[in-house]
């Protein structure tokens, strides 16, 4: 079974600064998908960014980018120019090759200081 | 933009009662999922559903749980005899392949 680990329960960043959230995972599959989800206080799960394991190029979505290291099984999220609205829980998630099970990490609570 | 919807937004029930949580996935999606999140904890996979049958399920998804797609649009999660520890946020998600879209969740409170 796959496991996803987020080693930072809480992170803090100054507004307009850059922050990196860490995620590692364990799998025996070679093809899979990785995601970062944002969960604000409303508890809605919002997709931030997605990475296909077969793509070497790191995914980027505006101020959000990932550092995907397949051999190291690492998938970190970088948030540039942090904004107050970025404050939320962030979950890293692994989707298996069959596409029928999404496994979440324990989450990182991001605080943004004005 | 199409979205996953869930009803009710909040359900309060007595221990031992049956509850049915409802979801309307995005119409052209083929995969449907249920997840739960106990307050302050991680999001846990319960079950996935494809082609009118369970595709994968976790250890949490025991005989007390069942899923159904009673018509072409709804996807339901039934808990037969609720326990206090079933209190959680329940999320439905749907996918057309490899990107899940989550509903807003149903907060279940078992008293």
Short mmCIF file of C-alpha atoms in Angstrom, two decimals:
data_model
loop_
_atom_site.label_atom_id
_atom_site.label_comp_id
_atom_site.label_asym_id
_atom_site.label_seq_id
_atom_site.Cartn_x
_atom_site.Cartn_y
_atom_site.Cartn_z
CA UNK A 1 0.00 0.00 0.00
CA UNK A 2 1.09 3.51 -0.70
CA UNK A 3 1.89 5.94 2.08
CA UNK A 4 2.24 9.70 1.95
CA UNK A 5 4.15 11.66 4.57
CA UNK A 6 4.12 15.37 5.24
CA UNK A 7 6.76 16.05 7.85
CA UNK A 8 5.80 19.65 8.58
CA UNK A 9 2.60 19.91 10.65
CA UNK A 10 2.79 23.71 10.52
CA UNK A 11 4.61 26.28 8.44
CA UNK A 12 4.66 30.03 8.58
CA UNK A 13 5.58 32.54 5.87
CA UNK A 14 5.65 36.29 5.58
CA UNK A 15 3.32 37.80 3.04
CA UNK A 16 5.03 38.15 -0.38
CA UNK A 17 7.73 35.65 0.59
CA UNK A 18 8.24 32.12 -0.71
CA UNK A 19 7.55 28.93 1.19
CA UNK A 20 8.12 25.26 0.39
CA UNK A 21 5.98 22.45 1.76
CA UNK A 22 7.48 18.97 1.82
CA UNK A 23 5.95 15.64 0.88
CA UNK A 24 7.39 12.19 0.47
CA UNK A 25 5.66 9.02 -0.55
CA UNK A 26 6.30 5.33 -0.78
CA UNK A 27 5.19 3.20 -3.70
CA UNK A 28 6.26 0.28 -5.85
CA UNK A 29 4.44 1.64 -8.90
CA UNK A 30 6.22 3.42 -11.72
CA UNK A 31 3.20 5.28 -13.05
CA UNK A 32 1.01 7.35 -10.77
CA UNK A 33 -0.21 10.88 -10.14
CA UNK A 34 0.55 13.34 -7.39
CA UNK A 35 -1.53 16.25 -6.20
CA UNK A 36 -1.53 19.13 -3.79
CA UNK A 37 -4.90 20.10 -2.35
CA UNK A 38 -5.70 23.21 -0.36
CA UNK A 39 -8.29 23.05 2.40
CA UNK A 40 -9.36 26.46 3.76
CA UNK A 41 -11.46 26.79 6.94
CA UNK A 42 -14.58 26.04 4.88
CA UNK A 43 -13.08 22.52 4.56
CA UNK A 44 -13.62 22.44 0.82
CA UNK A 45 -10.88 20.46 -0.96
CA UNK A 46 -9.41 22.61 -3.72
CA UNK A 47 -6.97 21.19 -6.24
CA UNK A 48 -3.83 23.31 -6.39
CA UNK A 49 -1.58 21.40 -8.74
CA UNK A 50 -1.10 17.99 -10.30
CA UNK A 51 1.94 16.05 -11.51
CA UNK A 52 2.05 12.95 -13.67
CA UNK A 53 4.87 10.64 -12.66
CA UNK A 54 5.87 9.96 -16.26
CA UNK A 55 6.55 13.66 -16.86
CA UNK A 56 10.00 14.87 -15.94
CA UNK A 57 9.01 18.51 -16.16
CA UNK A 58 7.80 19.99 -12.90
CA UNK A 59 4.22 21.27 -12.94
CA UNK A 60 3.55 24.98 -12.51
CA UNK A 61 0.32 26.86 -11.88
CA UNK A 62 0.83 30.59 -11.54
CA UNK A 63 2.47 31.14 -8.11
CA UNK A 64 2.47 27.42 -7.33
CA UNK A 65 5.13 25.02 -8.54
CA UNK A 66 6.38 21.60 -7.56
CA UNK A 67 9.76 19.97 -7.24
CA UNK A 68 9.15 16.37 -8.26
CA UNK A 69 12.02 14.01 -7.55
CA UNK A 70 10.84 10.58 -8.67
CA UNK A 71 13.88 8.62 -7.56
CA UNK A 72 13.75 10.19 -4.12
CA UNK A 73 9.94 9.88 -4.03
CA UNK A 74 9.66 13.50 -3.09
CA UNK A 75 7.03 16.02 -4.18
CA UNK A 76 7.36 19.46 -2.63
CA UNK A 77 5.15 22.48 -3.24
CA UNK A 78 6.59 25.95 -3.62
CA UNK A 79 4.34 28.95 -3.13
CA UNK A 80 5.83 32.19 -4.40
CA UNK A 81 4.70 35.69 -3.45
CA UNK A 82 2.56 34.28 -0.62
CA UNK A 83 -0.77 35.94 -0.07
CA UNK A 84 -3.03 36.05 2.97
CA UNK A 85 -5.54 33.92 1.07
CA UNK A 86 -2.99 31.13 0.83
CA UNK A 87 -3.42 30.40 4.54
CA UNK A 88 -4.96 26.93 4.77
CA UNK A 89 -4.25 23.25 5.30
CA UNK A 90 -2.33 21.75 2.41
CA UNK A 91 -2.55 18.06 1.65
CA UNK A 92 -0.26 16.08 -0.58
CA UNK A 93 -1.99 13.13 -2.26
CA UNK A 94 -1.00 10.09 -4.31
CA UNK A 95 -3.28 8.54 -6.91
CA UNK A 96 -2.42 4.98 -7.88
CA UNK A 97 -1.98 3.85 -11.45
CA UNK A 98 -5.42 2.25 -11.54
CA UNK A 99 -6.89 5.61 -10.58
CA UNK A 100 -9.09 4.08 -7.93
CA UNK A 101 -7.42 5.12 -4.70
CA UNK A 102 -6.21 8.55 -3.61
CA UNK A 103 -4.02 8.48 -0.50
CA UNK A 104 -3.49 11.68 1.48
CA UNK A 105 -0.68 12.86 3.69
CA UNK A 106 -1.37 14.21 7.14
CA UNK A 107 -1.43 17.82 6.00
CA UNK A 108 0.56 20.98 6.66
CA UNK A 109 -1.09 24.03 8.15
CA UNK A 110 0.25 27.13 6.41
CA UNK A 111 0.02 30.48 8.18
CA UNK A 112 0.69 33.69 6.29
CA UNK A 113 1.81 36.68 8.32
CA UNK A 114 0.96 40.18 7.07
CA UNK B 1 -18.26 25.23 -14.36
CA UNK B 2 -19.56 21.77 -13.41
CA UNK B 3 -19.14 20.79 -9.79
CA UNK B 4 -19.78 17.93 -7.40
CA UNK B 5 -22.65 18.59 -5.03
CA UNK B 6 -23.43 16.92 -1.72
CA UNK B 7 -26.51 16.87 0.50
CA UNK B 8 -27.11 17.48 3.29
CA UNK B 9 -24.35 19.88 4.30
CA UNK B 10 -24.78 18.83 7.94
CA UNK B 11 -26.44 15.71 9.33
CA UNK B 12 -27.04 15.07 13.01
CA UNK B 13 -28.09 11.58 14.04
CA UNK B 14 -28.37 9.35 17.06
CA UNK B 15 -25.97 6.47 17.57
CA UNK B 16 -27.34 3.31 15.98
CA UNK B 17 -29.37 5.12 13.36
CA UNK B 18 -28.91 4.70 9.63
CA UNK B 19 -27.80 7.66 7.54
CA UNK B 20 -27.58 8.17 3.80
CA UNK B 21 -25.25 10.77 2.41
CA UNK B 22 -25.94 11.92 -1.10
CA UNK B 23 -23.70 13.12 -3.88
CA UNK B 24 -24.24 14.24 -7.43
CA UNK B 25 -20.98 13.75 -9.34
CA UNK B 26 -20.02 15.69 -12.44
CA UNK B 27 -22.13 14.25 -15.24
CA UNK B 28 -19.51 12.85 -17.63
CA UNK B 29 -17.27 11.43 -14.91
CA UNK B 30 -16.77 7.70 -14.60
CA UNK B 31 -15.08 7.25 -11.23
CA UNK B 32 -16.71 8.08 -7.92
CA UNK B 33 -15.18 8.14 -4.47
CA UNK B 34 -16.02 8.65 -0.82
CA UNK B 35 -13.52 9.99 1.71
CA UNK B 36 -13.86 11.00 5.31
CA UNK B 37 -11.98 13.43 7.51
CA UNK B 38 -12.29 13.26 11.27
CA UNK B 39 -11.86 16.74 12.68
CA UNK B 40 -8.21 17.73 12.80
CA UNK B 41 -7.04 14.56 11.10
CA UNK B 42 -6.05 13.44 7.63
CA UNK B 43 -8.40 12.70 4.79
CA UNK B 44 -9.02 8.95 4.60
CA UNK B 45 -10.06 6.97 1.54
CA UNK B 46 -13.20 4.90 2.00
CA UNK B 47 -14.24 3.51 -1.37
CA UNK B 48 -14.10 4.00 -5.13
CA UNK B 49 -16.82 3.04 -7.57
CA UNK B 50 -16.55 2.40 -11.28
CA UNK B 51 -18.84 0.82 -13.83
CA UNK B 52 -21.55 0.28 -11.21
CA UNK B 53 -19.40 -1.64 -8.80
CA UNK B 54 -16.88 -1.09 -6.06
CA UNK B 55 -13.40 -0.75 -7.54
CA UNK B 56 -11.41 -0.42 -4.34
CA UNK B 57 -12.18 -0.06 -0.65
CA UNK B 58 -10.21 0.59 2.51
CA UNK B 59 -10.22 -1.24 5.82
CA UNK B 60 -12.51 1.46 7.18
CA UNK B 61 -15.21 0.49 4.69
CA UNK B 62 -16.63 -2.44 6.60
CA UNK B 63 -20.05 -4.08 6.51
CA UNK B 64 -21.63 -1.02 8.10
CA UNK B 65 -20.96 0.94 4.92
CA UNK B 66 -22.45 0.58 1.47
CA UNK B 67 -22.51 2.63 -1.69
CA UNK B 68 -25.02 2.81 -4.46
CA UNK B 69 -25.68 4.63 -7.68
CA UNK B 70 -29.46 4.37 -7.67
CA UNK B 71 -29.96 6.34 -10.88
CA UNK B 72 -27.87 8.04 -13.50
CA UNK B 73 -26.94 11.01 -11.36
CA UNK B 74 -26.81 10.22 -7.63
CA UNK B 75 -24.11 8.41 -5.71
CA UNK B 76 -24.90 7.53 -2.10
CA UNK B 77 -23.05 6.38 0.98
CA UNK B 78 -25.09 4.53 3.58
CA UNK B 79 -23.97 3.89 7.13
CA UNK B 80 -26.28 1.26 8.59
CA UNK B 81 -25.78 1.71 12.31
CA UNK B 82 -23.83 4.84 13.14
CA UNK B 83 -21.23 4.95 15.90
CA UNK B 84 -19.83 7.94 17.73
CA UNK B 85 -16.54 7.51 15.86
CA UNK B 86 -18.34 7.94 12.53
CA UNK B 87 -18.59 11.64 13.29
CA UNK B 88 -16.57 13.27 10.54
CA UNK B 89 -16.67 15.26 7.35
CA UNK B 90 -17.55 13.01 4.41
CA UNK B 91 -16.36 14.05 0.97
CA UNK B 92 -17.57 12.75 -2.32
CA UNK B 93 -15.35 13.08 -5.37
CA UNK B 94 -15.63 12.22 -9.03
CA UNK B 95 -13.10 11.87 -11.79
CA UNK B 96 -13.04 11.50 -15.53
CA UNK B 97 -9.70 9.80 -15.36
CA UNK B 98 -6.91 11.06 -13.20
CA UNK B 99 -8.03 14.26 -11.57
CA UNK B 100 -10.50 14.18 -8.74
CA UNK B 101 -13.02 16.93 -8.10
CA UNK B 102 -14.32 17.09 -4.57
CA UNK B 103 -17.73 18.10 -3.31
CA UNK B 104 -18.10 20.52 -0.40
CA UNK B 105 -18.60 17.70 2.10
CA UNK B 106 -21.27 16.56 4.54
CA UNK B 107 -20.56 17.04 8.20
CA UNK B 108 -21.93 14.04 10.08
CA UNK B 109 -22.42 14.36 13.81
CA UNK B 110 -23.35 11.23 15.75
CA UNK B 111 -24.74 11.84 19.24
#
